PDB file of C-alpha atoms in Angstrom:
ATOM      1  CA  MET A   1      37.516 -63.723 -34.990  1.00 57.00           C
ATOM      2  CA  PHE A   2      36.647 -59.681 -35.817  1.00 61.00           C
ATOM      3  CA  SER A   3      39.843 -59.369 -36.728  1.00 69.00           C
ATOM      4  CA  MET A   4      40.187 -62.545 -39.364  1.00 66.00           C
ATOM      5  CA  PHE A   5      36.784 -61.232 -40.921  1.00 69.00           C
ATOM      6  CA  TRP A   6      38.392 -57.820 -41.174  1.00 73.00           C
ATOM      7  CA  ALA A   7      41.441 -58.878 -43.156  1.00 73.00           C
ATOM      8  CA  MET A   8      38.761 -61.053 -45.217  1.00 73.00           C
ATOM      9  CA  ALA A   9      37.116 -57.839 -46.042  1.00 76.00           C
ATOM     10  CA  LEU A  10      40.288 -55.971 -47.005  1.00 79.00           C
ATOM     11  CA  LYS A  11      41.528 -59.066 -49.212  1.00 77.00           C
ATOM     12  CA  GLU A  12      38.337 -58.991 -50.716  1.00 78.00           C
ATOM     13  CA  LEU A  13      38.218 -55.203 -51.281  1.00 80.00           C
ATOM     14  CA  ARG A  14      41.784 -54.972 -52.793  1.00 81.00           C
ATOM     15  CA  GLU A  15      40.854 -57.631 -55.522  1.00 79.00           C
ATOM     16  CA  THR A  16      37.533 -56.213 -56.576  1.00 81.00           C
ATOM     17  CA  ALA A  17      37.638 -52.328 -55.825  1.00 80.00           C
ATOM     18  CA  TRP A  18      39.703 -52.019 -59.282  1.00 81.00           C
ATOM     19  CA  LEU A  19      36.704 -53.266 -61.250  1.00 80.00           C
ATOM     20  CA  MET A  20      34.501 -50.488 -59.458  1.00 79.00           C
ATOM     21  CA  LEU A  21      37.351 -48.074 -60.230  1.00 81.00           C
ATOM     22  CA  LEU A  22      37.424 -49.107 -63.899  1.00 81.00           C
ATOM     23  CA  MET A  23      33.732 -48.576 -64.280  1.00 77.00           C
ATOM     24  CA  LEU A  24      33.606 -45.435 -62.690  1.00 76.00           C
ATOM     25  CA  GLY A  25      36.790 -44.138 -65.051  1.00 75.00           C
ATOM     26  CA  ALA A  26      34.653 -45.384 -68.253  1.00 70.00           C
ATOM     27  CA  CYS A  27      31.216 -43.778 -66.921  1.00 68.00           C
ATOM     28  CA  VAL A  28      33.557 -40.255 -66.711  1.00 66.00           C
ATOM     29  CA  VAL A  29      34.761 -40.634 -70.007  1.00 63.00           C
ATOM     30  CA  LEU A  30      31.321 -41.844 -71.744  1.00 60.00           C
ATOM     31  CA  PHE A  31      29.426 -38.861 -69.508  1.00 62.00           C
ATOM     32  CA  SER A  32      32.266 -36.368 -69.878  1.00 57.00           C
ATOM     33  CA  GLY A  33      29.874 -33.832 -71.420  1.00 52.00           C
ATOM     34  CA  MET A  34      27.874 -33.855 -68.353  1.00 50.00           C
ATOM     35  CA  LEU A  35      30.465 -33.439 -66.047  1.00 48.00           C
ATOM     36  CA  ASN A  36      32.129 -30.800 -68.137  1.00 49.00           C
ATOM     37  CA  GLU A  37      29.413 -29.018 -66.355  1.00 46.00           C
ATOM     38  CA  PHE A  38      31.217 -29.113 -63.193  1.00 46.00           C
ATOM     39  CA  VAL A  39      34.507 -29.445 -63.543  1.00 47.00           C
ATOM     40  CA  ASP A  40      37.256 -28.805 -66.573  1.00 48.00           C
ATOM     41  CA  LEU A  41      37.426 -32.550 -68.652  1.00 45.00           C
ATOM     42  CA  ASP A  42      37.773 -30.649 -72.326  1.00 48.00           C
ATOM     43  CA  PHE A  43      40.732 -33.229 -72.558  1.00 42.00           C
ATOM     44  CA  LEU A  44      38.452 -36.146 -72.587  1.00 40.00           C
ATOM     45  CA  PRO A  45      36.078 -36.876 -75.912  1.00 39.00           C
ATOM     46  CA  ARG A  46      32.620 -35.173 -75.337  1.00 42.00           C
ATOM     47  CA  ILE A  47      30.498 -38.099 -75.827  1.00 40.00           C
ATOM     48  CA  SER A  48      26.676 -37.014 -73.910  1.00 45.00           C
ATOM     49  CA  SER A  49      23.101 -37.271 -74.279  1.00 45.00           C
ATOM     50  CA  ASP A  50      20.861 -35.062 -76.530  1.00 46.00           C
ATOM     51  CA  SER A  51      20.298 -31.854 -74.106  1.00 49.00           C
ATOM     52  CA  GLN A  52      16.690 -31.820 -75.783  1.00 57.00           C
ATOM     53  CA  CYS A  53      16.155 -35.690 -73.788  1.00 71.00           C
ATOM     54  CA  VAL A  54      14.246 -35.611 -70.312  1.00 77.00           C
ATOM     55  CA  PRO A  55      16.502 -37.031 -68.310  1.00 80.00           C
ATOM     56  CA  PHE A  56      16.107 -40.552 -66.907  1.00 81.00           C
ATOM     57  CA  VAL A  57      12.698 -40.627 -68.954  1.00 78.00           C
ATOM     58  CA  GLU A  58      13.661 -40.627 -72.690  1.00 71.00           C
ATOM     59  CA  ASP A  59      17.710 -40.547 -72.517  1.00 69.00           C
ATOM     60  CA  GLY A  60      18.313 -43.761 -74.363  1.00 71.00           C
ATOM     61  CA  VAL A  61      22.003 -43.000 -74.634  1.00 72.00           C
ATOM     62  CA  PHE A  62      22.784 -43.004 -70.872  1.00 79.00           C
ATOM     63  CA  THR A  63      20.185 -45.898 -69.623  1.00 82.00           C
ATOM     64  CA  THR A  64      21.741 -48.075 -72.684  1.00 81.00           C
ATOM     65  CA  ARG A  65      25.198 -47.260 -71.389  1.00 81.00           C
ATOM     66  CA  PHE A  66      24.051 -47.784 -67.229  1.00 85.00           C
ATOM     67  CA  TRP A  67      22.978 -50.544 -67.926  1.00 87.00           C
ATOM     68  CA  TRP A  68      25.989 -52.551 -70.788  1.00 86.00           C
ATOM     69  CA  GLY A  69      28.119 -51.077 -67.188  1.00 86.00           C
ATOM     70  CA  CYS A  70      26.216 -52.589 -64.496  1.00 89.00           C
ATOM     71  CA  VAL A  71      26.000 -56.047 -66.464  1.00 91.00           C
ATOM     72  CA  MET A  72      29.748 -55.856 -67.275  1.00 90.00           C
ATOM     73  CA  LEU A  73      30.533 -54.811 -63.295  1.00 90.00           C
ATOM     74  CA  THR A  74      27.923 -57.969 -61.776  1.00 92.00           C
ATOM     75  CA  LEU A  75      29.569 -60.690 -64.213  1.00 92.00           C
ATOM     76  CA  ALA A  76      33.440 -59.567 -63.554  1.00 91.00           C
ATOM     77  CA  LEU A  77      32.815 -59.301 -59.817  1.00 91.00           C
ATOM     78  CA  GLY A  78      30.682 -62.594 -59.345  1.00 91.00           C
ATOM     79  CA  PHE A  79      33.313 -64.774 -61.802  1.00 91.00           C
ATOM     80  CA  ARG A  80      36.616 -62.555 -60.174  1.00 89.00           C
ATOM     81  CA  GLN A  81      35.727 -63.807 -56.280  1.00 88.00           C
ATOM     82  CA  THR A  82      35.099 -67.408 -57.610  1.00 88.00           C
ATOM     83  CA  LEU A  83      37.116 -68.354 -60.480  1.00 84.00           C
ATOM     84  CA  GLY A  84      39.988 -66.057 -59.186  1.00 79.00           C
ATOM     85  CA  GLU A  85      40.370 -68.039 -55.978  1.00 76.00           C
ATOM     86  CA  SER A  86      39.927 -71.306 -58.637  1.00 77.00           C
ATOM     87  CA  ILE A  87      42.665 -70.289 -60.524  1.00 75.00           C
ATOM     88  CA  GLN A  88      45.217 -68.984 -57.555  1.00 74.00           C
ATOM     89  CA  HIS A  89      44.353 -72.194 -55.780  1.00 73.00           C
ATOM     90  CA  THR A  90      43.401 -70.298 -52.856  1.00 74.00           C
ATOM     91  CA  TYR A  91      40.258 -71.954 -51.715  1.00 72.00           C
ATOM     92  CA  PRO A  92      41.896 -74.695 -49.144  1.00 68.00           C
ATOM     93  CA  PHE A  93      43.734 -72.048 -47.535  1.00 71.00           C
ATOM     94  CA  LEU A  94      40.899 -69.628 -46.997  1.00 71.00           C
ATOM     95  CA  LEU A  95      38.645 -72.428 -45.897  1.00 69.00           C
ATOM     96  CA  HIS A  96      40.910 -73.428 -43.544  1.00 69.00           C
ATOM     97  CA  ARG A  97      40.356 -70.498 -41.301  1.00 66.00           C
ATOM     98  CA  PRO A  98      38.469 -71.265 -37.722  1.00 68.00           C
ATOM     99  CA  ALA A  99      35.287 -69.541 -39.463  1.00 69.00           C
ATOM    100  CA  GLY A 100      33.177 -71.139 -41.291  1.00 75.00           C
ATOM    101  CA  ARG A 101      32.182 -71.865 -45.178  1.00 79.00           C
ATOM    102  CA  ARG A 102      29.031 -69.950 -45.430  1.00 83.00           C
ATOM    103  CA  TRP A 103      30.706 -66.989 -43.012  1.00 83.00           C
ATOM    104  CA  LEU A 104      33.561 -66.531 -45.528  1.00 83.00           C
ATOM    105  CA  VAL A 105      31.169 -67.046 -48.601  1.00 87.00           C
ATOM    106  CA  GLY A 106      29.030 -64.161 -47.148  1.00 87.00           C
ATOM    107  CA  MET A 107      31.856 -61.625 -46.496  1.00 87.00           C
ATOM    108  CA  LYS A 108      32.318 -62.281 -50.279  1.00 88.00           C
ATOM    109  CA  LEU A 109      29.093 -61.210 -51.255  1.00 93.00           C
ATOM    110  CA  PHE A 110      28.707 -58.352 -48.833  1.00 91.00           C
ATOM    111  CA  ILE A 111      31.837 -56.823 -50.541  1.00 90.00           C
ATOM    112  CA  GLY A 112      30.705 -57.696 -53.710  1.00 90.00           C
ATOM    113  CA  LEU A 113      27.064 -56.740 -53.190  1.00 93.00           C
ATOM    114  CA  GLY A 114      28.460 -53.611 -51.432  1.00 91.00           C
ATOM    115  CA  LEU A 115      30.580 -52.446 -54.316  1.00 90.00           C
ATOM    116  CA  TYR A 116      28.528 -52.713 -57.188  1.00 92.00           C
ATOM    117  CA  LEU A 117      25.455 -50.978 -55.259  1.00 93.00           C
ATOM    118  CA  ALA A 118      27.962 -48.132 -54.519  1.00 90.00           C
ATOM    119  CA  CYS A 119      29.050 -47.927 -57.721  1.00 89.00           C
ATOM    120  CA  GLY A 120      25.479 -48.071 -59.334  1.00 90.00           C
ATOM    121  CA  ALA A 121      24.076 -45.533 -56.943  1.00 92.00           C
ATOM    122  CA  SER A 122      27.353 -43.191 -57.635  1.00 89.00           C
ATOM    123  CA  VAL A 123      26.369 -42.726 -61.205  1.00 88.00           C
ATOM    124  CA  ILE A 124      22.580 -42.567 -61.000  1.00 91.00           C
ATOM    125  CA  VAL A 125      23.364 -39.637 -57.891  1.00 91.00           C
ATOM    126  CA  ALA A 126      26.156 -37.973 -60.453  1.00 85.00           C
ATOM    127  CA  TYR A 127      23.812 -38.078 -63.529  1.00 85.00           C
ATOM    128  CA  GLY A 128      20.870 -36.470 -61.023  1.00 87.00           C
ATOM    129  CA  LEU A 129      22.937 -33.772 -59.589  1.00 86.00           C
ATOM    130  CA  TRP A 130      23.888 -32.768 -63.383  1.00 80.00           C
ATOM    131  CA  ALA A 131      19.904 -32.998 -64.495  1.00 82.00           C
ATOM    132  CA  ALA A 132      19.062 -30.851 -61.471  1.00 84.00           C
ATOM    133  CA  THR A 133      21.646 -28.342 -62.511  1.00 82.00           C
ATOM    134  CA  PRO A 134      19.428 -25.234 -63.908  1.00 81.00           C
ATOM    135  CA  GLY A 135      20.500 -24.906 -67.444  1.00 73.00           C
ATOM    136  CA  THR A 136      21.808 -27.875 -68.311  1.00 71.00           C
ATOM    137  CA  HIS A 137      18.613 -29.503 -70.537  1.00 71.00           C
ATOM    138  CA  ALA A 138      15.647 -28.195 -71.808  1.00 70.00           C
ATOM    139  CA  SER A 139      13.132 -30.051 -69.661  1.00 77.00           C
ATOM    140  CA  PRO A 140      12.173 -30.402 -65.958  1.00 82.00           C
ATOM    141  CA  PHE A 141      13.479 -32.728 -63.805  1.00 82.00           C
ATOM    142  CA  GLU A 142      12.538 -34.113 -60.328  1.00 87.00           C
ATOM    143  CA  TRP A 143      13.959 -36.814 -58.780  1.00 88.00           C
ATOM    144  CA  SER A 144      11.089 -38.891 -58.835  1.00 87.00           C
ATOM    145  CA  MET A 145      12.332 -39.396 -62.182  1.00 86.00           C
ATOM    146  CA  THR A 146      15.294 -41.582 -61.761  1.00 88.00           C
ATOM    147  CA  VAL A 147      13.268 -44.218 -59.510  1.00 88.00           C
ATOM    148  CA  PRO A 148      13.016 -46.890 -63.056  1.00 86.00           C
ATOM    149  CA  THR A 149      16.979 -46.433 -63.129  1.00 89.00           C
ATOM    150  CA  TRP A 150      17.385 -47.030 -59.618  1.00 92.00           C
ATOM    151  CA  VAL A 151      15.018 -50.083 -59.829  1.00 90.00           C
ATOM    152  CA  SER A 152      17.224 -51.477 -62.742  1.00 89.00           C
ATOM    153  CA  CYS A 153      20.322 -50.871 -60.830  1.00 92.00           C
ATOM    154  CA  PHE A 154      18.904 -53.395 -58.099  1.00 94.00           C
ATOM    155  CA  ALA A 155      17.523 -56.169 -61.145  1.00 92.00           C
ATOM    156  CA  MET A 156      21.004 -56.553 -61.798  1.00 93.00           C
ATOM    157  CA  THR A 157      22.017 -57.942 -58.739  1.00 95.00           C
ATOM    158  CA  PRO A 158      20.785 -61.381 -59.784  1.00 95.00           C
ATOM    159  CA  LEU A 159      23.414 -61.397 -62.946  1.00 95.00           C
ATOM    160  CA  TYR A 160      25.804 -60.833 -59.960  1.00 95.00           C
ATOM    161  CA  LEU A 161      24.666 -63.811 -58.139  1.00 96.00           C
ATOM    162  CA  GLY A 162      24.122 -65.960 -60.835  1.00 95.00           C
ATOM    163  CA  ALA A 163      28.027 -65.244 -61.646  1.00 94.00           C
ATOM    164  CA  PHE A 164      29.022 -65.808 -58.616  1.00 94.00           C
ATOM    165  CA  LEU A 165      26.717 -69.264 -58.072  1.00 94.00           C
ATOM    166  CA  SER A 166      28.146 -70.516 -61.716  1.00 92.00           C
ATOM    167  CA  GLY A 167      31.595 -69.553 -60.440  1.00 89.00           C
ATOM    168  CA  ILE A 168      31.429 -71.566 -57.494  1.00 89.00           C
ATOM    169  CA  ARG A 169      29.456 -74.463 -58.624  1.00 87.00           C
ATOM    170  CA  PRO A 170      31.038 -77.754 -59.939  1.00 81.00           C
ATOM    171  CA  GLY A 171      30.443 -79.014 -63.417  1.00 75.00           C
ATOM    172  CA  ARG A 172      31.137 -78.616 -66.753  1.00 76.00           C
ATOM    173  CA  TRP A 173      30.627 -75.014 -68.254  1.00 74.00           C
ATOM    174  CA  PHE A 174      28.482 -76.561 -71.219  1.00 73.00           C
ATOM    175  CA  GLY A 175      26.443 -78.404 -69.012  1.00 72.00           C
ATOM    176  CA  THR A 176      24.239 -77.278 -66.267  1.00 82.00           C
ATOM    177  CA  ARG A 177      26.901 -74.983 -64.702  1.00 86.00           C
ATOM    178  CA  LEU A 178      25.514 -71.674 -66.149  1.00 88.00           C
ATOM    179  CA  PHE A 179      22.098 -72.396 -65.459  1.00 90.00           C
ATOM    180  CA  PRO A 180      21.993 -69.731 -62.710  1.00 92.00           C
ATOM    181  CA  LEU A 181      23.032 -67.447 -65.161  1.00 93.00           C
ATOM    182  CA  LEU A 182      20.925 -67.797 -67.584  1.00 93.00           C
ATOM    183  CA  ALA A 183      18.146 -67.855 -65.138  1.00 92.00           C
ATOM    184  CA  ALA A 184      19.279 -64.498 -63.456  1.00 94.00           C
ATOM    185  CA  VAL A 185      19.618 -62.889 -67.094  1.00 94.00           C
ATOM    186  CA  VAL A 186      15.809 -63.952 -67.632  1.00 92.00           C
ATOM    187  CA  VAL A 187      14.644 -62.168 -64.586  1.00 92.00           C
ATOM    188  CA  THR A 188      16.631 -59.260 -64.877  1.00 91.00           C
ATOM    189  CA  LEU A 189      15.744 -58.673 -68.804  1.00 90.00           C
ATOM    190  CA  ALA A 190      12.295 -59.183 -67.445  1.00 88.00           C
ATOM    191  CA  VAL A 191      12.488 -56.631 -64.436  1.00 87.00           C
ATOM    192  CA  VAL A 192      13.953 -54.185 -66.211  1.00 85.00           C
ATOM    193  CA  THR A 193      11.673 -54.192 -69.522  1.00 82.00           C
ATOM    194  CA  GLU A 194       8.542 -54.223 -67.230  1.00 78.00           C
ATOM    195  CA  THR A 195       9.714 -51.044 -65.257  1.00 74.00           C
ATOM    196  CA  PHE A 196      10.522 -49.048 -67.912  1.00 68.00           C
ATOM    197  CA  GLY A 197       7.099 -50.015 -70.115  1.00 63.00           C
ATOM    198  CA  LEU A 198       5.305 -48.803 -67.048  1.00 56.00           C
ATOM    199  CA  ASP A 199       3.282 -46.147 -67.360  1.00 53.00           C
ATOM    200  CA  GLY A 200       2.750 -44.436 -63.513  1.00 51.00           C
ATOM    201  CA  GLY A 201       2.260 -48.056 -62.416  1.00 57.00           C
ATOM    202  CA  SER A 202       3.658 -49.934 -59.219  1.00 72.00           C
ATOM    203  CA  ILE A 203       7.338 -50.814 -59.004  1.00 80.00           C
ATOM    204  CA  LEU A 204       6.546 -53.257 -56.199  1.00 84.00           C
ATOM    205  CA  PRO A 205       5.951 -56.521 -58.205  1.00 83.00           C
ATOM    206  CA  GLY A 206       9.695 -55.996 -60.097  1.00 84.00           C
ATOM    207  CA  VAL A 207      11.127 -55.483 -57.288  1.00 89.00           C
ATOM    208  CA  SER A 208       9.576 -58.364 -54.947  1.00 91.00           C
ATOM    209  CA  VAL A 209      10.350 -60.714 -57.765  1.00 91.00           C
ATOM    210  CA  VAL A 210      14.303 -59.423 -57.782  1.00 93.00           C
ATOM    211  CA  PHE A 211      14.089 -59.739 -54.077  1.00 94.00           C
ATOM    212  CA  ALA A 212      13.200 -63.450 -54.237  1.00 94.00           C
ATOM    213  CA  ALA A 213      15.678 -64.500 -56.830  1.00 94.00           C
ATOM    214  CA  ASP A 214      18.294 -62.867 -54.629  1.00 95.00           C
ATOM    215  CA  VAL A 215      17.113 -64.658 -51.656  1.00 95.00           C
ATOM    216  CA  TRP A 216      16.798 -68.083 -53.401  1.00 95.00           C
ATOM    217  CA  MET A 217      20.474 -67.680 -55.056  1.00 95.00           C
ATOM    218  CA  ILE A 218      22.321 -66.444 -51.919  1.00 95.00           C
ATOM    219  CA  ALA A 219      21.037 -69.481 -50.287  1.00 95.00           C
ATOM    220  CA  ALA A 220      22.169 -71.894 -53.086  1.00 93.00           C
ATOM    221  CA  ILE A 221      25.382 -70.336 -53.004  1.00 93.00           C
ATOM    222  CA  LEU A 222      25.543 -70.830 -49.271  1.00 92.00           C
ATOM    223  CA  PHE A 223      24.445 -74.345 -49.874  1.00 92.00           C
ATOM    224  CA  VAL A 224      27.086 -75.433 -52.496  1.00 89.00           C
ATOM    225  CA  ALA A 225      29.861 -73.555 -50.444  1.00 86.00           C
ATOM    226  CA  GLN A 226      29.006 -75.739 -47.426  1.00 84.00           C
ATOM    227  CA  THR A 227      29.057 -78.911 -49.646  1.00 84.00           C
ATOM    228  CA  ARG A 228      31.403 -78.597 -52.343  1.00 76.00           C
ATOM    229  CA  ASP A 229      34.527 -80.492 -52.118  1.00 70.00           C
ATOM    230  CA  TYR A 230      37.277 -77.873 -52.891  1.00 65.00           C
ATOM    231  CA  SER A 231      40.458 -80.706 -52.729  1.00 64.00           C
TER     232      SER A 231
END
């Protein structure tokens, strides 16, 4: 049984890891001006934040690009892991394994969420290391300043789950099929807007809302996976 799950995990990694590498590569290009502090990347276009901005706090260039990168990665992962199986007609083969449907879909979710969070964390840590290096910008820096960005990264997880649920649900695309994704967009926008609008307030309400939305969507995904007719 373990070997089967390991094979499933490797399959998901092979089919989705390139999306993570693509986003990381795009980040290298977009933030090459920052990374030039560590390595010689003069061959890349120098697109960097204003050195007078406070990293993570007043740096709209970074946050905007980071948000859009997270949005594109979550949607690409969610739809790739579901619609990819439908287009290739591999669902019948996968679901006739000894493991149950919920275990197989749960493996997909574990790999997808893991890849997304690892990618987002890598970008935040890389920018944080740049910001913590003396002489890179004209403002003080504390790692606590990265908290809203960590929250916004976590707040994008409903988008991944919403895309996954929309991709696995039966129904018409112009009907109710996209409702989970639309609900995820509302949750994410509300939490991100509230988090970056805080002035020393608590992030717990936003994190709690995202966590509740994630739990609900995972439960809905597992229910659909168990009851859907894949023939």
